[in-house]
Amino acid sequence: MRYLTAGESHGPRLTAIIEGIPAGLSLSAEDINQELKRRQGGYGRGGRMKIESDRVDISSGVRHGKTTGAPITLSVINKDHEKWLDIMSVEDIEDRLKSKRRITHPRPGHADLVGGMKYRFSDLRNSLERSSARETTMRVAVGAVAKRLLEELQIEMANHVVVFGGKEVEVPDRLTVSEIKSQAGQSEVSIVNPKREQEIKDYIDQIKRDGDTIGGVVETVVEGVPAGLGSYVHWDKKLDGKIAQAVVSINAFKGVEFGLGFQAGSLKGSQVMDEIIWSEGEGYSRGSNRLGGFEGGMTNGQPLIIRGVMKPIPTLYKPLMSVDIDTHEPYKATVERSDPTALPAAGVVMEAVVATVLAQEILEKFSSDNLEELKVAVEQYRTYVKEF
């Protein structure tokens, strides 16, 4: 399975093409739309979410509600494009129109300046448009397809925020995916502790009044993943490494940890490793899950526990100082639309990219031209692992 996304923040549409999805998977536009709606939700979202109401168009690879095994093409219209027809025109336009909304004041922490240097842009809008988090719309769409596949294999996942703008959210031990879905799904700030809800909302409101932004830490939990996905043989085959790369590729994500994560560096080995146990009914399992479901770059059959840290959004309504690329004079950075936080939405994106990597790994390991063929292969493998 592989995919490619294309499109700009204020361009006419966003597009993705997915190749390698087995034939016979039930898939509808609504399966994807409900994930796109989740991405646009959450307390603290800004004006762009009031303009766009993302709906996907499936134009290939699905017939009569089932995938055909052919490449799947997905697209989402940018409604806001109607106000940007000259600025984002594909055809050449007059010089006086080219200067309209030209960006020469790069934002600290964004791709504006470095992208302009790399591709030799005199208008940093070229960097801004593609590096915008609007691109994650299509990664959520791709992830929605991946999640449909995983659901057929009894693999379920959910996310929730564990640190919101420096405020740690107390989380009960060993919450199931079902419990996380239920509790975080009822929260506008995607947390599982309702006692902290209003405090965090009030904090977001204050941050917005201050013209500032906040980030945090999101946790994604996956249940039902069989042991043995990934490999210890080559560095680039390690599944935790693939997931880490995917998570850090999300806009504004700066770090990843599994299980105890960085905390493990302060503990003794006896406090970190998970003791192996065996029972006739379940086969091998672990007495704890401090390693987050990974050993040697491979899944060990325990739930996957993955956390990603998101930095604050770099577009500030009280912008930091920057430098004009034409004159090299100091200026305040450009202000585009922004949110005080997009943390709940970021969790949806993280869930999507994790689902995509897991689907890719499963489709690489097992025979998968057709969904029924894949399900049989995975079930046979699960039986083998249980009886090992």
C-alpha positions as MATLAB code, in Angstrom:
seq = 'MRYLTAGESHGPRLTAIIEGIPAGLSLSAEDINQELKRRQGGYGRGGRMKIESDRVDISSGVRHGKTTGAPITLSVINKDHEKWLDIMSVEDIEDRLKSKRRITHPRPGHADLVGGMKYRFSDLRNSLERSSARETTMRVAVGAVAKRLLEELQIEMANHVVVFGGKEVEVPDRLTVSEIKSQAGQSEVSIVNPKREQEIKDYIDQIKRDGDTIGGVVETVVEGVPAGLGSYVHWDKKLDGKIAQAVVSINAFKGVEFGLGFQAGSLKGSQVMDEIIWSEGEGYSRGSNRLGGFEGGMTNGQPLIIRGVMKPIPTLYKPLMSVDIDTHEPYKATVERSDPTALPAAGVVMEAVVATVLAQEILEKFSSDNLEELKVAVEQYRTYVKEF';
ca = [
       0.000    0.000    0.000;
       1.280    3.447   -0.873;
      -0.285    6.857   -1.277;
       0.395   10.374   -2.487;
      -1.301   13.622   -1.493;
      -1.453   16.848   -3.505;
      -2.978   20.294   -3.211;
      -2.524   23.678   -1.561;
      -4.287   25.306    1.368;
      -6.193   27.797   -0.827;
      -6.040   25.852   -4.083;
      -9.136   24.430   -5.781;
      -8.972   21.003   -4.140;
      -6.937   18.505   -2.164;
      -6.258   15.071   -3.666;
      -4.934   11.682   -2.615;
      -4.325    8.493   -4.567;
      -4.032    5.206   -2.668;
      -2.681    2.053   -4.274;
      -2.709   -1.461   -2.820;
      -6.009   -1.638   -0.930;
      -7.434   -5.172   -1.325;
     -10.503   -5.738   -3.460;
     -13.756   -6.386   -1.628;
     -13.445   -3.868    1.221;
     -16.729   -2.084    1.954;
     -16.026    1.639    1.631;
     -18.283    4.662    1.336;
     -17.711    8.407    1.218;
     -19.411    8.639    4.612;
     -16.748    6.362    6.160;
     -14.224    9.058    5.234;
     -16.447   12.080    5.874;
     -16.982   11.182    9.521;
     -13.210   11.194   10.058;
     -12.864   14.512    8.198;
     -15.546   15.970   10.469;
     -13.616   14.810   13.545;
     -10.516   16.581   12.220;
     -12.403   19.871   11.943;
     -13.796   19.688   15.477;
     -12.471   20.491   18.926;
     -12.553   23.527   21.160;
     -10.429   26.444   19.994;
     -10.679   25.996   16.234;
     -10.603   29.184   14.141;
     -12.331   30.797   11.168;
     -11.227   28.352    8.454;
     -13.293   25.585   10.039;
     -16.403   27.774    9.688;
     -15.761   28.122    5.958;
     -14.892   24.541    5.082;
     -17.135   21.541    5.684;
     -14.968   18.829    4.212;
     -16.671   16.174    2.091;
     -14.751   13.638    0.061;
     -15.364   12.629   -3.543;
     -14.284    9.081   -4.487;
     -13.632    9.014   -8.230;
     -11.891    5.662   -8.758;
     -11.167    2.312   -7.164;
     -14.627    1.771   -5.614;
     -17.653    0.276   -7.377;
     -21.030   -0.467   -5.822;
     -19.671    0.179   -2.344;
     -16.676   -2.179   -2.586;
     -13.033   -1.543   -3.446;
     -11.888   -3.104   -6.717;
      -8.161   -3.405   -6.016;
      -7.465   -0.513   -8.398;
      -5.986    2.820   -7.210;
      -8.461    4.849   -5.155;
      -8.690    8.574   -5.899;
     -10.011   10.893   -3.192;
     -10.555   14.634   -3.456;
     -11.880   17.391   -1.187;
     -12.974   20.780   -2.547;
     -11.596   23.933   -0.884;
     -14.624   26.220   -0.686;
     -12.396   29.151    0.286;
     -10.674   28.929   -3.111;
     -13.415   31.124   -4.634;
     -11.889   34.114   -2.821;
      -8.383   33.247   -4.045;
      -8.891   32.734   -7.786;
      -6.279   35.294   -8.889;
      -3.846   34.628   -6.062;
      -3.861   30.853   -6.642;
      -4.338   30.909  -10.425;
      -2.644   28.090  -12.328;
      -2.236   30.294  -15.392;
       0.166   33.249  -15.501;
      -1.401   36.576  -14.480;
      -0.503   40.281  -14.552;
       2.343   41.458  -12.333;
       0.049   43.785  -10.386;
      -2.099   40.785   -9.416;
       0.940   38.670   -8.551;
       1.828   41.125   -5.804;
      -1.596   40.701   -4.212;
      -1.140   38.972   -0.850;
       2.500   38.299   -1.708;
       4.305   37.160    1.436;
       7.741   38.545    2.282;
       7.563   38.417    6.099;
       8.223   34.766    7.082;
       6.740   33.385   10.308;
       9.158   31.999   12.908;
       8.627   28.269   13.338;
       6.962   27.800    9.939;
       8.282   26.527    6.594;
       7.959   29.983    4.972;
      11.581   31.146    4.957;
      13.467   27.851    4.622;
      11.088   26.692    1.888;
      11.705   29.942    0.027;
      15.458   29.443    0.315;
      15.305   25.825   -0.879;
      13.038   26.424   -3.896;
      14.174   30.000   -4.641;
      10.794   31.691   -4.145;
      10.435   35.463   -4.100;
       6.879   34.997   -2.817;
       6.790   32.844    0.313;
       3.143   31.995   -0.292;
       4.428   29.044   -2.328;
       5.954   27.607    0.860;
       2.992   28.511    3.036;
       0.333   26.953    0.824;
       1.751   23.438    0.672;
       3.219   23.351    4.198;
      -0.121   24.368    5.722;
      -1.789   21.861    8.039;
      -4.668   21.888    5.533;
      -2.698   19.083    3.842;
      -3.542   16.790    6.761;
      -7.110   16.665    5.421;
      -5.965   14.081    2.899;
      -3.872   12.145    5.380;
      -6.992   11.796    7.495;
      -8.882   10.660    4.379;
      -6.219    8.042    3.631;
      -6.215    7.033    7.294;
      -9.982    6.581    7.189;
      -9.557    4.000    4.424;
      -6.804    2.314    6.446;
      -9.030    2.256    9.531;
     -11.810    0.555    7.567;
      -9.340   -2.156    6.617;
      -8.093   -2.545   10.197;
     -11.663   -2.770   11.506;
     -12.217   -5.811    9.285;
      -9.220   -7.405   11.020;
     -10.509   -6.574   14.547;
      -7.908   -3.847   15.094;
      -9.322   -0.786   16.854;
      -7.762    2.527   17.869;
      -8.485    5.783   19.668;
      -6.667    8.927   20.759;
      -6.882   11.424   23.599;
      -4.910   14.411   24.898;
      -2.725   13.697   27.929;
      -0.996   17.102   28.220;
      -2.837   20.259   27.135;
      -0.682   23.386   26.967;
       1.477   22.182   29.855;
      -1.501   21.005   31.911;
      -1.215   17.262   32.568;
      -4.495   15.368   32.396;
      -4.795   12.584   34.968;
      -5.644    9.351   33.135;
      -6.841    6.076   34.739;
      -4.525    3.101   34.182;
      -5.084    0.776   31.237;
      -8.089    2.399   29.646;
      -9.421    0.309   26.764;
      -9.832    1.719   23.271;
     -13.593    1.551   23.719;
     -13.396    3.579   26.947;
     -11.101    6.176   25.367;
     -13.418    6.536   22.360;
     -16.416    7.030   24.604;
     -14.877    9.450   27.095;
     -12.668   11.520   24.766;
     -15.456   11.537   22.169;
     -17.722   13.377   24.602;
     -15.056   15.987   25.343;
     -14.568   19.126   23.242;
     -10.895   19.094   24.231;
     -10.494   15.324   23.652;
      -9.621   14.333   27.224;
     -10.821   11.376   29.322;
     -11.010   13.338   32.583;
     -14.210   15.472   32.569;
     -13.161   17.221   35.787;
     -10.482   19.135   33.828;
     -12.708   20.090   30.857;
     -13.761   23.591   31.897;
     -10.326   24.518   33.241;
      -8.731   23.691   29.886;
     -11.438   25.521   27.920;
     -10.919   28.616   30.064;
      -7.185   28.370   29.435;
      -7.723   28.172   25.665;
      -9.955   31.244   25.815;
      -7.236   33.148   27.661;
      -4.594   32.079   25.157;
      -6.815   33.327   22.334;
      -7.268   36.703   24.048;
      -3.492   36.906   24.426;
      -2.996   36.307   20.677;
      -0.903   33.254   21.507;
      -1.025   29.482   20.856;
      -0.480   26.255   22.822;
       0.466   22.677   22.010;
       0.536   19.477   24.028;
       0.852   15.697   23.963;
      -1.549   13.258   22.278;
      -1.733    9.531   23.031;
      -2.946    6.961   20.502;
      -3.802    3.443   21.689;
      -4.276    0.480   19.325;
      -5.751   -2.885   20.309;
      -5.840   -6.158   18.385;
      -2.475   -5.877   16.608;
      -0.914   -9.359   16.320;
       2.628   -9.993   17.547;
       5.422  -10.003   14.998;
       4.644   -7.022   12.768;
       7.845   -5.175   11.872;
      11.338   -6.668   11.993;
      14.537   -6.591   14.025;
      16.628   -7.533   10.962;
      17.088   -4.103    9.305;
      16.886   -0.630   10.848;
      14.333    0.580    8.306;
      12.050   -2.424    8.898;
      11.452   -1.616   12.571;
       7.763   -0.801   12.929;
       8.120    1.594   15.849;
      10.620    3.533   13.717;
       8.150    3.696   10.810;
       5.399    4.930   13.116;
       7.718    7.508   14.692;
       8.584    8.885   11.252;
       4.917    9.103   10.288;
       3.921   10.899   13.488;
       6.763   13.435   13.314;
       5.795   14.118    9.688;
       2.523   15.664   10.933;
       2.660   19.456   10.930;
       3.995   20.834   14.250;
       4.781   17.404   15.771;
       8.272   17.387   17.281;
       8.648   14.092   19.145;
       7.321   10.559   19.681;
       7.502    8.043   22.521;
       6.201    4.520   23.132;
       4.927    3.185   26.467;
       6.940    4.777   29.254;
       8.903    6.640   26.587;
      11.464    9.146   27.860;
      10.559    8.263   31.432;
      12.361    4.944   30.905;
      15.668    6.815   30.893;
      15.215    7.571   34.612;
      14.206    4.070   35.715;
      15.918    0.728   36.361;
      15.582   -2.143   33.932;
      13.382   -4.044   36.357;
      10.984   -1.084   36.300;
      10.838   -0.898   32.505;
      10.753   -4.425   30.998;
       7.482   -6.344   30.746;
       7.587   -9.840   32.238;
       6.476  -12.607   29.847;
       3.609  -14.856   30.915;
       1.784  -17.724   29.222;
      -1.623  -19.344   29.571;
      -3.289  -22.096   27.596;
      -6.235  -19.849   26.744;
      -4.292  -16.786   25.570;
      -0.801  -18.014   24.758;
       1.972  -15.500   25.414;
       1.289  -12.088   26.946;
       2.968   -9.593   29.273;
       2.415   -8.766   32.928;
       2.587   -5.039   32.111;
       2.861   -2.810   29.054;
       5.631   -0.364   29.880;
       7.227   -0.772   26.441;
       4.012    0.232   24.699;
       3.533   -2.958   22.697;
       6.946   -3.029   20.987;
      10.046   -5.186   21.480;
      12.966   -5.186   19.056;
      11.118   -3.007   16.556;
       8.244   -5.503   16.428;
       4.765   -5.647   17.926;
       4.543   -8.060   20.876;
       0.769   -8.529   20.975;
       0.109   -5.935   23.676;
      -1.850   -2.734   22.937;
       0.269   -0.131   21.155;
       0.710    3.023   23.240;
       2.120    5.905   21.187;
       2.459    9.543   22.224;
       3.268   12.512   20.034;
       4.177   16.021   21.146;
       2.783   18.938   19.157;
       4.390   22.345   19.422;
       2.191   25.466   19.511;
       0.940   26.626   16.103;
       3.510   29.112   14.721;
       0.975   31.622   13.329;
       0.371   34.141   16.138;
      -2.177   36.971   16.172;
       0.440   38.913   18.122;
       3.234   37.964   15.737;
       6.908   37.656   16.606;
       9.553   39.694   14.833;
      10.845   38.598   11.468;
      12.800   40.037    8.519;
      11.476   41.222    5.155;
      13.112   39.066    2.452;
      13.193   42.000   -0.001;
      14.760   44.670    2.215;
      16.187   42.614    5.123;
      14.510   45.123    7.431;
      12.904   43.874   10.663;
       9.133   43.386   10.476;
       6.437   41.580   12.354;
       5.726   38.197   10.805;
       2.809   37.603    8.436;
      -0.527   36.701   10.020;
      -2.686   34.089    8.285;
      -5.775   32.477    9.817;
      -4.847   30.555   12.944;
      -6.231   28.725   15.973;
      -5.126   29.113   19.606;
      -4.798   25.324   19.533;
      -5.536   22.448   17.173;
      -4.612   19.694   19.612;
      -7.879   17.692   19.469;
      -7.717   17.775   15.663;
      -4.037   16.803   15.741;
      -5.015   13.665   17.622;
      -7.314   12.680   14.743;
      -4.442   13.183   12.286;
      -2.091   11.150   14.483;
      -4.624    8.343   14.662;
      -4.881    8.421   10.853;
      -1.150    8.196   10.147;
      -0.690    5.385   12.695;
      -3.564    3.489   11.045;
      -1.972    4.011    7.642;
       1.420    2.625    8.716;
      -0.212   -0.396   10.373;
      -2.295   -1.094    7.263;
       0.815   -0.844    5.083;
       2.679   -3.276    7.343;
      -0.155   -5.806    7.335;
      -0.585   -5.629    3.556;
       3.154   -6.184    3.108;
       3.213   -9.232    5.379;
       0.055  -11.058    4.291;
      -1.507  -12.115    0.995;
      -3.924   -9.313    0.223;
      -5.292   -9.147   -3.328;
      -8.759   -9.670   -1.866;
     -10.127   -8.849    1.591;
     -11.346  -12.400    2.289;
      -7.918  -13.766    1.393;
      -6.331  -11.255    3.781;
      -8.705  -12.082    6.648;
      -7.983  -15.804    6.331;
      -4.221  -15.184    6.293;
      -4.334  -12.923    9.377;
      -6.557  -15.350   11.308;
      -4.247  -18.270   10.503;
      -1.288  -16.222   11.692;
      -3.050  -15.303   14.946;
      -3.735  -19.006   15.589;
      -0.081  -19.847   14.938;
       1.159  -17.144   17.321;
      -1.243  -18.264   20.049;
      -0.046  -21.868   19.755;
       3.679  -21.074   19.490;
];
